[in-house]
Protein backbone atom coordinates (compact mmCIF):
# COMPACT_ATOMS: atom_id res chain seq x y z
CA UNK A 1 0.00 0.00 0.00
CA UNK A 2 0.86 3.63 -0.19
CA UNK A 3 3.45 4.92 2.29
CA UNK A 4 3.32 8.35 3.91
CA UNK A 5 6.28 9.94 5.65
CA UNK A 6 6.18 13.21 7.55
CA UNK A 7 9.09 15.31 8.72
CA UNK A 8 10.26 16.51 11.09
CA UNK A 9 8.63 14.31 13.74
CA UNK A 10 8.94 17.08 16.33
CA UNK A 11 9.32 20.84 16.09
CA UNK A 12 9.78 23.39 18.86
CA UNK A 13 9.32 27.08 18.05
CA UNK A 14 9.17 30.44 19.71
CA UNK A 15 6.04 32.44 19.08
CA UNK A 16 6.40 34.45 15.88
CA UNK A 17 8.68 31.99 14.08
CA UNK A 18 7.92 30.40 10.74
CA UNK A 19 8.00 26.68 9.95
CA UNK A 20 7.71 24.21 7.11
CA UNK A 21 6.32 20.70 7.51
CA UNK A 22 6.84 18.08 4.83
CA UNK A 23 4.82 15.09 3.65
CA UNK A 24 6.31 12.55 1.22
CA UNK A 25 4.23 9.81 -0.34
CA UNK A 26 5.18 6.72 -2.28
CA UNK A 27 2.63 6.66 -5.09
CA UNK A 28 0.48 8.92 -7.22
CA UNK A 29 -2.51 10.23 -5.29
CA UNK A 30 -5.75 12.01 -6.11
CA UNK A 31 -6.47 13.11 -2.58
CA UNK A 32 -4.20 14.85 -0.07
CA UNK A 33 -5.30 16.62 3.07
CA UNK A 34 -3.62 18.33 6.01
CA UNK A 35 -5.09 18.14 9.50
CA UNK A 36 -4.37 19.72 12.86
CA UNK A 37 -5.02 17.75 16.02
CA UNK A 38 -5.26 20.13 18.94
CA UNK A 39 -4.13 19.24 22.47
CA UNK A 40 -7.68 18.10 23.27
CA UNK A 41 -7.58 15.53 20.49
CA UNK A 42 -9.91 17.25 18.04
CA UNK A 43 -9.02 16.79 14.36
CA UNK A 44 -9.56 19.78 12.11
CA UNK A 45 -9.16 19.79 8.34
CA UNK A 46 -6.74 22.51 7.23
CA UNK A 47 -6.43 21.92 3.49
CA UNK A 48 -7.70 19.64 0.78
CA UNK A 49 -4.81 19.95 -1.67
CA UNK A 50 -4.10 17.08 -4.10
CA UNK A 51 -2.12 19.54 -6.21
CA UNK A 52 -1.23 23.21 -6.39
CA UNK A 53 -1.09 25.84 -3.68
CA UNK A 54 -3.64 27.15 -1.21
CA UNK A 55 -3.53 29.74 1.53
CA UNK A 56 -5.68 30.33 4.57
CA UNK A 57 -4.51 33.17 6.77
CA UNK A 58 -1.10 32.34 8.27
CA UNK A 59 -1.19 28.83 6.83
CA UNK A 60 -0.46 27.77 3.30
CA UNK A 61 0.17 24.47 1.58
CA UNK A 62 1.75 23.32 -1.65
CA UNK A 63 1.54 19.89 -3.24
CA UNK A 64 3.85 18.86 -6.08
CA UNK A 65 2.07 15.72 -7.19
CA UNK A 66 4.62 14.79 -9.85
CA UNK A 67 7.38 14.72 -7.21
CA UNK A 68 5.15 13.13 -4.55
CA UNK A 69 5.43 15.63 -1.75
CA UNK A 70 3.44 18.31 0.00
CA UNK A 71 4.54 21.17 2.24
CA UNK A 72 2.62 22.97 4.97
CA UNK A 73 3.85 26.46 5.87
CA UNK A 74 3.01 28.13 9.15
CA UNK A 75 3.98 31.77 9.43
CA UNK A 76 4.15 33.92 12.56
CA UNK A 77 3.35 30.91 14.73
CA UNK A 78 1.14 31.30 17.79
CA UNK A 79 0.77 29.13 20.88
CA UNK A 80 -2.62 28.01 19.56
CA UNK A 81 -0.81 26.39 16.62
CA UNK A 82 0.57 23.75 18.99
CA UNK A 83 -0.53 20.20 18.41
CA UNK A 84 0.04 17.47 15.86
CA UNK A 85 -0.13 18.05 12.12
CA UNK A 86 -1.11 15.10 9.96
CA UNK A 87 -0.93 14.55 6.26
CA UNK A 88 -3.38 12.04 4.73
CA UNK A 89 -3.25 10.74 1.18
CA UNK A 90 -5.33 8.47 -1.01
CA UNK A 91 -5.68 7.06 -4.49
CA UNK A 92 -9.36 6.13 -4.26
CA UNK A 93 -11.69 6.02 -1.31
CA UNK A 94 -9.25 5.12 1.46
CA UNK A 95 -7.17 7.86 3.11
CA UNK A 96 -3.90 6.84 4.77
CA UNK A 97 -2.32 9.00 7.45
CA UNK A 98 1.29 9.77 8.18
CA UNK A 99 2.61 9.62 11.74
CA UNK A 100 2.43 13.38 12.11
CA UNK A 101 4.62 16.29 13.16
CA UNK A 102 4.26 17.44 16.75
CA UNK A 103 4.58 21.22 16.99
CA UNK A 104 5.15 23.04 20.25
CA UNK A 105 5.01 26.84 20.20
CA UNK A 106 6.08 28.67 23.32
CA UNK A 107 5.47 32.30 24.22
CA UNK B 1 -25.96 20.44 11.50
CA UNK B 2 -24.34 18.20 14.10
CA UNK B 3 -21.70 16.90 11.65
CA UNK B 4 -20.24 13.55 12.73
CA UNK B 5 -21.49 12.26 16.07
CA UNK B 6 -19.82 9.41 17.96
CA UNK B 7 -21.08 7.57 21.01
CA UNK B 8 -19.97 6.71 23.61
CA UNK B 9 -17.14 9.16 24.27
CA UNK B 10 -15.56 6.92 26.90
CA UNK B 11 -15.90 3.22 27.65
CA UNK B 12 -14.06 0.64 29.75
CA UNK B 13 -14.39 -3.00 28.72
CA UNK B 14 -13.20 -6.23 30.24
CA UNK B 15 -11.23 -8.67 28.12
CA UNK B 16 -13.58 -10.79 26.06
CA UNK B 17 -16.53 -8.40 26.19
CA UNK B 18 -18.11 -7.02 23.03
CA UNK B 19 -19.46 -3.59 22.21
CA UNK B 20 -20.51 -1.32 19.37
CA UNK B 21 -19.23 2.17 18.74
CA UNK B 22 -21.88 4.28 17.09
CA UNK B 23 -21.25 6.85 14.37
CA UNK B 24 -23.80 9.03 12.64
CA UNK B 25 -23.44 11.90 10.16
CA UNK B 26 -26.08 14.33 8.95
CA UNK B 27 -24.24 15.74 5.93
CA UNK B 28 -25.50 13.12 3.45
CA UNK B 29 -21.93 11.97 2.87
CA UNK B 30 -21.38 8.80 0.86
CA UNK B 31 -17.99 7.90 2.31
CA UNK B 32 -17.51 6.98 5.95
CA UNK B 33 -14.43 5.76 7.82
CA UNK B 34 -13.28 4.30 11.12
CA UNK B 35 -9.75 5.03 12.35
CA UNK B 36 -7.93 4.15 15.53
CA UNK B 37 -5.22 6.26 17.12
CA UNK B 38 -2.83 4.74 19.63
CA UNK B 39 -0.98 7.04 22.04
CA UNK B 40 1.60 9.18 20.27
CA UNK B 41 0.83 7.60 16.93
CA UNK B 42 -0.93 8.48 13.71
CA UNK B 43 -4.32 7.22 12.62
CA UNK B 44 -4.76 3.73 11.24
CA UNK B 45 -7.69 2.95 8.94
CA UNK B 46 -9.86 0.08 10.23
CA UNK B 47 -12.80 -0.04 7.80
CA UNK B 48 -14.46 2.27 5.34
CA UNK B 49 -17.65 2.44 3.32
CA UNK B 50 -18.56 4.08 0.01
CA UNK B 51 -22.30 3.86 0.59
CA UNK B 52 -25.12 1.91 2.17
CA UNK B 53 -24.47 -1.82 1.92
CA UNK B 54 -20.84 -1.48 0.85
CA UNK B 55 -17.88 -1.80 3.21
CA UNK B 56 -14.21 -2.58 2.81
CA UNK B 57 -11.21 -3.37 5.01
CA UNK B 58 -8.54 -0.83 5.79
CA UNK B 59 -5.06 -1.26 7.26
CA UNK B 60 -6.00 -2.88 10.59
CA UNK B 61 -9.41 -4.66 10.31
CA UNK B 62 -8.75 -7.70 12.52
CA UNK B 63 -10.97 -7.89 15.58
CA UNK B 64 -13.58 -5.48 14.19
CA UNK B 65 -16.72 -5.61 12.09
CA UNK B 66 -18.81 -2.92 10.45
CA UNK B 67 -22.13 -2.53 8.72
CA UNK B 68 -23.71 0.27 6.68
CA UNK B 69 -27.45 -0.16 6.45
CA UNK B 70 -28.15 3.56 5.95
CA UNK B 71 -26.26 6.54 4.55
CA UNK B 72 -26.21 8.18 7.97
CA UNK B 73 -24.94 5.39 10.25
CA UNK B 74 -21.71 3.41 10.32
CA UNK B 75 -21.34 1.39 13.54
CA UNK B 76 -18.09 -0.37 14.50
CA UNK B 77 -18.40 -3.67 16.35
CA UNK B 78 -15.67 -5.04 18.62
CA UNK B 79 -15.97 -8.75 19.30
CA UNK B 80 -14.00 -10.38 22.13
CA UNK B 81 -12.21 -7.20 23.23
CA UNK B 82 -8.45 -7.47 23.81
CA UNK B 83 -6.02 -5.06 25.54
CA UNK B 84 -4.47 -4.34 22.11
CA UNK B 85 -7.76 -2.64 21.17
CA UNK B 86 -7.26 0.04 23.80
CA UNK B 87 -7.20 3.17 21.69
CA UNK B 88 -9.07 6.28 20.63
CA UNK B 89 -11.46 5.59 17.78
CA UNK B 90 -12.41 8.24 15.27
CA UNK B 91 -15.23 8.14 12.79
CA UNK B 92 -15.06 10.39 9.73
CA UNK B 93 -17.05 11.13 6.61
CA UNK B 94 -16.72 12.98 3.34
CA UNK B 95 -18.66 13.57 0.18
CA UNK B 96 -17.96 11.79 -3.09
CA UNK B 97 -16.62 13.89 -5.93
CA UNK B 98 -17.14 17.62 -6.08
CA UNK B 99 -14.46 20.25 -5.69
CA UNK B 100 -13.31 19.08 -2.30
CA UNK B 101 -13.00 15.74 -0.59
CA UNK B 102 -12.61 17.31 2.82
CA UNK B 103 -12.76 14.75 5.61
CA UNK B 104 -14.85 15.59 8.67
CA UNK B 105 -14.10 13.87 11.98
CA UNK B 106 -16.14 13.07 15.03
CA UNK B 107 -14.78 13.90 18.48
CA UNK B 108 -13.52 10.39 19.13
CA UNK B 109 -14.37 7.50 21.44
CA UNK B 110 -11.77 6.53 24.03
CA UNK B 111 -11.84 2.79 24.70
CA UNK B 112 -9.90 1.02 27.44
CA UNK B 113 -9.79 -2.79 27.62
CA UNK B 114 -8.68 -4.20 30.97
PDB file of C-alpha atoms in Angstrom:
ATOM      1  CA  UNK A   1       0.000   0.000   0.000  1.00  0.00           C
ATOM      2  CA  UNK A   2       0.863   3.632  -0.188  1.00  0.00           C
ATOM      3  CA  UNK A   3       3.453   4.923   2.291  1.00  0.00           C
ATOM      4  CA  UNK A   4       3.318   8.353   3.909  1.00  0.00           C
ATOM      5  CA  UNK A   5       6.276   9.938   5.654  1.00  0.00           C
ATOM      6  CA  UNK A   6       6.183  13.210   7.549  1.00  0.00           C
ATOM      7  CA  UNK A   7       9.087  15.312   8.721  1.00  0.00           C
ATOM      8  CA  UNK A   8      10.264  16.506  11.086  1.00  0.00           C
ATOM      9  CA  UNK A   9       8.632  14.310  13.739  1.00  0.00           C
ATOM     10  CA  UNK A  10       8.936  17.081  16.334  1.00  0.00           C
ATOM     11  CA  UNK A  11       9.324  20.845  16.094  1.00  0.00           C
ATOM     12  CA  UNK A  12       9.783  23.392  18.862  1.00  0.00           C
ATOM     13  CA  UNK A  13       9.319  27.076  18.046  1.00  0.00           C
ATOM     14  CA  UNK A  14       9.169  30.440  19.707  1.00  0.00           C
ATOM     15  CA  UNK A  15       6.039  32.440  19.078  1.00  0.00           C
ATOM     16  CA  UNK A  16       6.401  34.451  15.877  1.00  0.00           C
ATOM     17  CA  UNK A  17       8.675  31.993  14.084  1.00  0.00           C
ATOM     18  CA  UNK A  18       7.924  30.398  10.738  1.00  0.00           C
ATOM     19  CA  UNK A  19       8.002  26.684   9.951  1.00  0.00           C
ATOM     20  CA  UNK A  20       7.714  24.208   7.106  1.00  0.00           C
ATOM     21  CA  UNK A  21       6.323  20.703   7.509  1.00  0.00           C
ATOM     22  CA  UNK A  22       6.836  18.081   4.833  1.00  0.00           C
ATOM     23  CA  UNK A  23       4.815  15.086   3.651  1.00  0.00           C
ATOM     24  CA  UNK A  24       6.310  12.549   1.223  1.00  0.00           C
ATOM     25  CA  UNK A  25       4.226   9.807  -0.337  1.00  0.00           C
ATOM     26  CA  UNK A  26       5.184   6.717  -2.278  1.00  0.00           C
ATOM     27  CA  UNK A  27       2.629   6.660  -5.093  1.00  0.00           C
ATOM     28  CA  UNK A  28       0.476   8.921  -7.222  1.00  0.00           C
ATOM     29  CA  UNK A  29      -2.511  10.234  -5.288  1.00  0.00           C
ATOM     30  CA  UNK A  30      -5.747  12.009  -6.114  1.00  0.00           C
ATOM     31  CA  UNK A  31      -6.473  13.108  -2.579  1.00  0.00           C
ATOM     32  CA  UNK A  32      -4.196  14.847  -0.067  1.00  0.00           C
ATOM     33  CA  UNK A  33      -5.297  16.617   3.069  1.00  0.00           C
ATOM     34  CA  UNK A  34      -3.619  18.326   6.014  1.00  0.00           C
ATOM     35  CA  UNK A  35      -5.094  18.137   9.505  1.00  0.00           C
ATOM     36  CA  UNK A  36      -4.367  19.724  12.856  1.00  0.00           C
ATOM     37  CA  UNK A  37      -5.020  17.750  16.016  1.00  0.00           C
ATOM     38  CA  UNK A  38      -5.257  20.128  18.940  1.00  0.00           C
ATOM     39  CA  UNK A  39      -4.131  19.241  22.471  1.00  0.00           C
ATOM     40  CA  UNK A  40      -7.684  18.103  23.272  1.00  0.00           C
ATOM     41  CA  UNK A  41      -7.583  15.529  20.489  1.00  0.00           C
ATOM     42  CA  UNK A  42      -9.913  17.250  18.044  1.00  0.00           C
ATOM     43  CA  UNK A  43      -9.020  16.789  14.358  1.00  0.00           C
ATOM     44  CA  UNK A  44      -9.559  19.784  12.107  1.00  0.00           C
ATOM     45  CA  UNK A  45      -9.164  19.794   8.344  1.00  0.00           C
ATOM     46  CA  UNK A  46      -6.745  22.512   7.228  1.00  0.00           C
ATOM     47  CA  UNK A  47      -6.429  21.920   3.495  1.00  0.00           C
ATOM     48  CA  UNK A  48      -7.696  19.637   0.780  1.00  0.00           C
ATOM     49  CA  UNK A  49      -4.813  19.948  -1.672  1.00  0.00           C
ATOM     50  CA  UNK A  50      -4.099  17.076  -4.097  1.00  0.00           C
ATOM     51  CA  UNK A  51      -2.122  19.538  -6.214  1.00  0.00           C
ATOM     52  CA  UNK A  52      -1.234  23.207  -6.385  1.00  0.00           C
ATOM     53  CA  UNK A  53      -1.085  25.842  -3.680  1.00  0.00           C
ATOM     54  CA  UNK A  54      -3.644  27.152  -1.213  1.00  0.00           C
ATOM     55  CA  UNK A  55      -3.526  29.739   1.526  1.00  0.00           C
ATOM     56  CA  UNK A  56      -5.684  30.334   4.568  1.00  0.00           C
ATOM     57  CA  UNK A  57      -4.505  33.171   6.767  1.00  0.00           C
ATOM     58  CA  UNK A  58      -1.102  32.340   8.266  1.00  0.00           C
ATOM     59  CA  UNK A  59      -1.185  28.832   6.834  1.00  0.00           C
ATOM     60  CA  UNK A  60      -0.459  27.774   3.304  1.00  0.00           C
ATOM     61  CA  UNK A  61       0.165  24.467   1.577  1.00  0.00           C
ATOM     62  CA  UNK A  62       1.753  23.324  -1.647  1.00  0.00           C
ATOM     63  CA  UNK A  63       1.545  19.893  -3.236  1.00  0.00           C
ATOM     64  CA  UNK A  64       3.854  18.864  -6.077  1.00  0.00           C
ATOM     65  CA  UNK A  65       2.068  15.723  -7.189  1.00  0.00           C
ATOM     66  CA  UNK A  66       4.622  14.785  -9.851  1.00  0.00           C
ATOM     67  CA  UNK A  67       7.378  14.719  -7.210  1.00  0.00           C
ATOM     68  CA  UNK A  68       5.149  13.132  -4.547  1.00  0.00           C
ATOM     69  CA  UNK A  69       5.426  15.629  -1.747  1.00  0.00           C
ATOM     70  CA  UNK A  70       3.444  18.315  -0.005  1.00  0.00           C
ATOM     71  CA  UNK A  71       4.537  21.171   2.243  1.00  0.00           C
ATOM     72  CA  UNK A  72       2.617  22.974   4.966  1.00  0.00           C
ATOM     73  CA  UNK A  73       3.848  26.456   5.866  1.00  0.00           C
ATOM     74  CA  UNK A  74       3.010  28.125   9.150  1.00  0.00           C
ATOM     75  CA  UNK A  75       3.983  31.769   9.426  1.00  0.00           C
ATOM     76  CA  UNK A  76       4.151  33.918  12.561  1.00  0.00           C
ATOM     77  CA  UNK A  77       3.352  30.914  14.731  1.00  0.00           C
ATOM     78  CA  UNK A  78       1.140  31.305  17.786  1.00  0.00           C
ATOM     79  CA  UNK A  79       0.768  29.133  20.878  1.00  0.00           C
ATOM     80  CA  UNK A  80      -2.617  28.015  19.564  1.00  0.00           C
ATOM     81  CA  UNK A  81      -0.808  26.394  16.617  1.00  0.00           C
ATOM     82  CA  UNK A  82       0.572  23.750  18.985  1.00  0.00           C
ATOM     83  CA  UNK A  83      -0.530  20.201  18.410  1.00  0.00           C
ATOM     84  CA  UNK A  84       0.043  17.469  15.860  1.00  0.00           C
ATOM     85  CA  UNK A  85      -0.128  18.049  12.119  1.00  0.00           C
ATOM     86  CA  UNK A  86      -1.108  15.103   9.961  1.00  0.00           C
ATOM     87  CA  UNK A  87      -0.932  14.547   6.255  1.00  0.00           C
ATOM     88  CA  UNK A  88      -3.379  12.039   4.734  1.00  0.00           C
ATOM     89  CA  UNK A  89      -3.247  10.739   1.176  1.00  0.00           C
ATOM     90  CA  UNK A  90      -5.325   8.471  -1.006  1.00  0.00           C
ATOM     91  CA  UNK A  91      -5.681   7.056  -4.493  1.00  0.00           C
ATOM     92  CA  UNK A  92      -9.362   6.130  -4.265  1.00  0.00           C
ATOM     93  CA  UNK A  93     -11.688   6.017  -1.312  1.00  0.00           C
ATOM     94  CA  UNK A  94      -9.249   5.118   1.461  1.00  0.00           C
ATOM     95  CA  UNK A  95      -7.171   7.855   3.114  1.00  0.00           C
ATOM     96  CA  UNK A  96      -3.897   6.838   4.766  1.00  0.00           C
ATOM     97  CA  UNK A  97      -2.323   9.004   7.445  1.00  0.00           C
ATOM     98  CA  UNK A  98       1.289   9.765   8.184  1.00  0.00           C
ATOM     99  CA  UNK A  99       2.610   9.620  11.742  1.00  0.00           C
ATOM    100  CA  UNK A 100       2.430  13.381  12.113  1.00  0.00           C
ATOM    101  CA  UNK A 101       4.616  16.290  13.155  1.00  0.00           C
ATOM    102  CA  UNK A 102       4.262  17.439  16.753  1.00  0.00           C
ATOM    103  CA  UNK A 103       4.575  21.217  16.989  1.00  0.00           C
ATOM    104  CA  UNK A 104       5.147  23.043  20.249  1.00  0.00           C
ATOM    105  CA  UNK A 105       5.007  26.835  20.195  1.00  0.00           C
ATOM    106  CA  UNK A 106       6.082  28.669  23.320  1.00  0.00           C
ATOM    107  CA  UNK A 107       5.467  32.304  24.217  1.00  0.00           C
TER     108      UNK A 107
ATOM    109  CA  UNK B   1     -25.959  20.440  11.500  1.00  0.00           C
ATOM    110  CA  UNK B   2     -24.337  18.203  14.097  1.00  0.00           C
ATOM    111  CA  UNK B   3     -21.702  16.899  11.652  1.00  0.00           C
ATOM    112  CA  UNK B   4     -20.240  13.550  12.728  1.00  0.00           C
ATOM    113  CA  UNK B   5     -21.490  12.255  16.069  1.00  0.00           C
ATOM    114  CA  UNK B   6     -19.819   9.407  17.958  1.00  0.00           C
ATOM    115  CA  UNK B   7     -21.079   7.572  21.009  1.00  0.00           C
ATOM    116  CA  UNK B   8     -19.967   6.711  23.609  1.00  0.00           C
ATOM    117  CA  UNK B   9     -17.141   9.159  24.275  1.00  0.00           C
ATOM    118  CA  UNK B  10     -15.560   6.916  26.899  1.00  0.00           C
ATOM    119  CA  UNK B  11     -15.897   3.221  27.654  1.00  0.00           C
ATOM    120  CA  UNK B  12     -14.062   0.643  29.746  1.00  0.00           C
ATOM    121  CA  UNK B  13     -14.391  -3.001  28.718  1.00  0.00           C
ATOM    122  CA  UNK B  14     -13.201  -6.230  30.242  1.00  0.00           C
ATOM    123  CA  UNK B  15     -11.226  -8.671  28.124  1.00  0.00           C
ATOM    124  CA  UNK B  16     -13.576 -10.794  26.060  1.00  0.00           C
ATOM    125  CA  UNK B  17     -16.531  -8.403  26.188  1.00  0.00           C
ATOM    126  CA  UNK B  18     -18.112  -7.023  23.031  1.00  0.00           C
ATOM    127  CA  UNK B  19     -19.457  -3.594  22.207  1.00  0.00           C
ATOM    128  CA  UNK B  20     -20.509  -1.320  19.366  1.00  0.00           C
ATOM    129  CA  UNK B  21     -19.226   2.173  18.741  1.00  0.00           C
ATOM    130  CA  UNK B  22     -21.878   4.277  17.090  1.00  0.00           C
ATOM    131  CA  UNK B  23     -21.247   6.849  14.368  1.00  0.00           C
ATOM    132  CA  UNK B  24     -23.804   9.034  12.636  1.00  0.00           C
ATOM    133  CA  UNK B  25     -23.437  11.895  10.160  1.00  0.00           C
ATOM    134  CA  UNK B  26     -26.083  14.326   8.955  1.00  0.00           C
ATOM    135  CA  UNK B  27     -24.242  15.739   5.934  1.00  0.00           C
ATOM    136  CA  UNK B  28     -25.505  13.118   3.454  1.00  0.00           C
ATOM    137  CA  UNK B  29     -21.929  11.966   2.867  1.00  0.00           C
ATOM    138  CA  UNK B  30     -21.381   8.802   0.857  1.00  0.00           C
ATOM    139  CA  UNK B  31     -17.985   7.905   2.307  1.00  0.00           C
ATOM    140  CA  UNK B  32     -17.508   6.975   5.948  1.00  0.00           C
ATOM    141  CA  UNK B  33     -14.432   5.755   7.815  1.00  0.00           C
ATOM    142  CA  UNK B  34     -13.280   4.301  11.117  1.00  0.00           C
ATOM    143  CA  UNK B  35      -9.749   5.028  12.351  1.00  0.00           C
ATOM    144  CA  UNK B  36      -7.932   4.151  15.534  1.00  0.00           C
ATOM    145  CA  UNK B  37      -5.223   6.259  17.116  1.00  0.00           C
ATOM    146  CA  UNK B  38      -2.834   4.735  19.629  1.00  0.00           C
ATOM    147  CA  UNK B  39      -0.975   7.042  22.039  1.00  0.00           C
ATOM    148  CA  UNK B  40       1.601   9.183  20.268  1.00  0.00           C
ATOM    149  CA  UNK B  41       0.830   7.596  16.929  1.00  0.00           C
ATOM    150  CA  UNK B  42      -0.933   8.482  13.712  1.00  0.00           C
ATOM    151  CA  UNK B  43      -4.322   7.224  12.617  1.00  0.00           C
ATOM    152  CA  UNK B  44      -4.764   3.729  11.241  1.00  0.00           C
ATOM    153  CA  UNK B  45      -7.687   2.946   8.942  1.00  0.00           C
ATOM    154  CA  UNK B  46      -9.860   0.083  10.231  1.00  0.00           C
ATOM    155  CA  UNK B  47     -12.796  -0.036   7.795  1.00  0.00           C
ATOM    156  CA  UNK B  48     -14.457   2.274   5.337  1.00  0.00           C
ATOM    157  CA  UNK B  49     -17.648   2.436   3.320  1.00  0.00           C
ATOM    158  CA  UNK B  50     -18.565   4.080   0.013  1.00  0.00           C
ATOM    159  CA  UNK B  51     -22.301   3.860   0.587  1.00  0.00           C
ATOM    160  CA  UNK B  52     -25.122   1.913   2.166  1.00  0.00           C
ATOM    161  CA  UNK B  53     -24.472  -1.823   1.924  1.00  0.00           C
ATOM    162  CA  UNK B  54     -20.838  -1.480   0.846  1.00  0.00           C
ATOM    163  CA  UNK B  55     -17.883  -1.798   3.215  1.00  0.00           C
ATOM    164  CA  UNK B  56     -14.207  -2.584   2.814  1.00  0.00           C
ATOM    165  CA  UNK B  57     -11.214  -3.372   5.009  1.00  0.00           C
ATOM    166  CA  UNK B  58      -8.539  -0.830   5.789  1.00  0.00           C
ATOM    167  CA  UNK B  59      -5.056  -1.258   7.263  1.00  0.00           C
ATOM    168  CA  UNK B  60      -6.001  -2.881  10.590  1.00  0.00           C
ATOM    169  CA  UNK B  61      -9.414  -4.656  10.311  1.00  0.00           C
ATOM    170  CA  UNK B  62      -8.746  -7.702  12.517  1.00  0.00           C
ATOM    171  CA  UNK B  63     -10.969  -7.895  15.577  1.00  0.00           C
ATOM    172  CA  UNK B  64     -13.577  -5.484  14.185  1.00  0.00           C
ATOM    173  CA  UNK B  65     -16.721  -5.611  12.090  1.00  0.00           C
ATOM    174  CA  UNK B  66     -18.814  -2.915  10.453  1.00  0.00           C
ATOM    175  CA  UNK B  67     -22.133  -2.528   8.719  1.00  0.00           C
ATOM    176  CA  UNK B  68     -23.706   0.268   6.679  1.00  0.00           C
ATOM    177  CA  UNK B  69     -27.449  -0.163   6.448  1.00  0.00           C
ATOM    178  CA  UNK B  70     -28.152   3.560   5.952  1.00  0.00           C
ATOM    179  CA  UNK B  71     -26.262   6.538   4.546  1.00  0.00           C
ATOM    180  CA  UNK B  72     -26.213   8.179   7.970  1.00  0.00           C
ATOM    181  CA  UNK B  73     -24.942   5.391  10.252  1.00  0.00           C
ATOM    182  CA  UNK B  74     -21.710   3.411  10.322  1.00  0.00           C
ATOM    183  CA  UNK B  75     -21.342   1.391  13.542  1.00  0.00           C
ATOM    184  CA  UNK B  76     -18.093  -0.370  14.500  1.00  0.00           C
ATOM    185  CA  UNK B  77     -18.402  -3.671  16.351  1.00  0.00           C
ATOM    186  CA  UNK B  78     -15.674  -5.038  18.618  1.00  0.00           C
ATOM    187  CA  UNK B  79     -15.974  -8.746  19.300  1.00  0.00           C
ATOM    188  CA  UNK B  80     -13.997 -10.381  22.126  1.00  0.00           C
ATOM    189  CA  UNK B  81     -12.207  -7.205  23.226  1.00  0.00           C
ATOM    190  CA  UNK B  82      -8.450  -7.465  23.814  1.00  0.00           C
ATOM    191  CA  UNK B  83      -6.017  -5.059  25.542  1.00  0.00           C
ATOM    192  CA  UNK B  84      -4.475  -4.337  22.112  1.00  0.00           C
ATOM    193  CA  UNK B  85      -7.760  -2.636  21.173  1.00  0.00           C
ATOM    194  CA  UNK B  86      -7.258   0.045  23.797  1.00  0.00           C
ATOM    195  CA  UNK B  87      -7.205   3.165  21.688  1.00  0.00           C
ATOM    196  CA  UNK B  88      -9.065   6.284  20.633  1.00  0.00           C
ATOM    197  CA  UNK B  89     -11.458   5.585  17.780  1.00  0.00           C
ATOM    198  CA  UNK B  90     -12.409   8.242  15.266  1.00  0.00           C
ATOM    199  CA  UNK B  91     -15.234   8.142  12.787  1.00  0.00           C
ATOM    200  CA  UNK B  92     -15.055  10.387   9.725  1.00  0.00           C
ATOM    201  CA  UNK B  93     -17.052  11.132   6.612  1.00  0.00           C
ATOM    202  CA  UNK B  94     -16.724  12.975   3.338  1.00  0.00           C
ATOM    203  CA  UNK B  95     -18.657  13.568   0.180  1.00  0.00           C
ATOM    204  CA  UNK B  96     -17.957  11.795  -3.086  1.00  0.00           C
ATOM    205  CA  UNK B  97     -16.625  13.888  -5.926  1.00  0.00           C
ATOM    206  CA  UNK B  98     -17.138  17.620  -6.081  1.00  0.00           C
ATOM    207  CA  UNK B  99     -14.457  20.254  -5.694  1.00  0.00           C
ATOM    208  CA  UNK B 100     -13.313  19.081  -2.304  1.00  0.00           C
ATOM    209  CA  UNK B 101     -13.002  15.738  -0.587  1.00  0.00           C
ATOM    210  CA  UNK B 102     -12.612  17.309   2.819  1.00  0.00           C
ATOM    211  CA  UNK B 103     -12.759  14.754   5.611  1.00  0.00           C
ATOM    212  CA  UNK B 104     -14.848  15.590   8.673  1.00  0.00           C
ATOM    213  CA  UNK B 105     -14.104  13.866  11.985  1.00  0.00           C
ATOM    214  CA  UNK B 106     -16.136  13.072  15.035  1.00  0.00           C
ATOM    215  CA  UNK B 107     -14.779  13.895  18.478  1.00  0.00           C
ATOM    216  CA  UNK B 108     -13.519  10.386  19.132  1.00  0.00           C
ATOM    217  CA  UNK B 109     -14.367   7.499  21.436  1.00  0.00           C
ATOM    218  CA  UNK B 110     -11.772   6.534  24.030  1.00  0.00           C
ATOM    219  CA  UNK B 111     -11.843   2.792  24.705  1.00  0.00           C
ATOM    220  CA  UNK B 112      -9.898   1.015  27.441  1.00  0.00           C
ATOM    221  CA  UNK B 113      -9.791  -2.789  27.625  1.00  0.00           C
ATOM    222  CA  UNK B 114      -8.684  -4.201  30.975  1.00  0.00           C
TER     223      UNK B 114
END
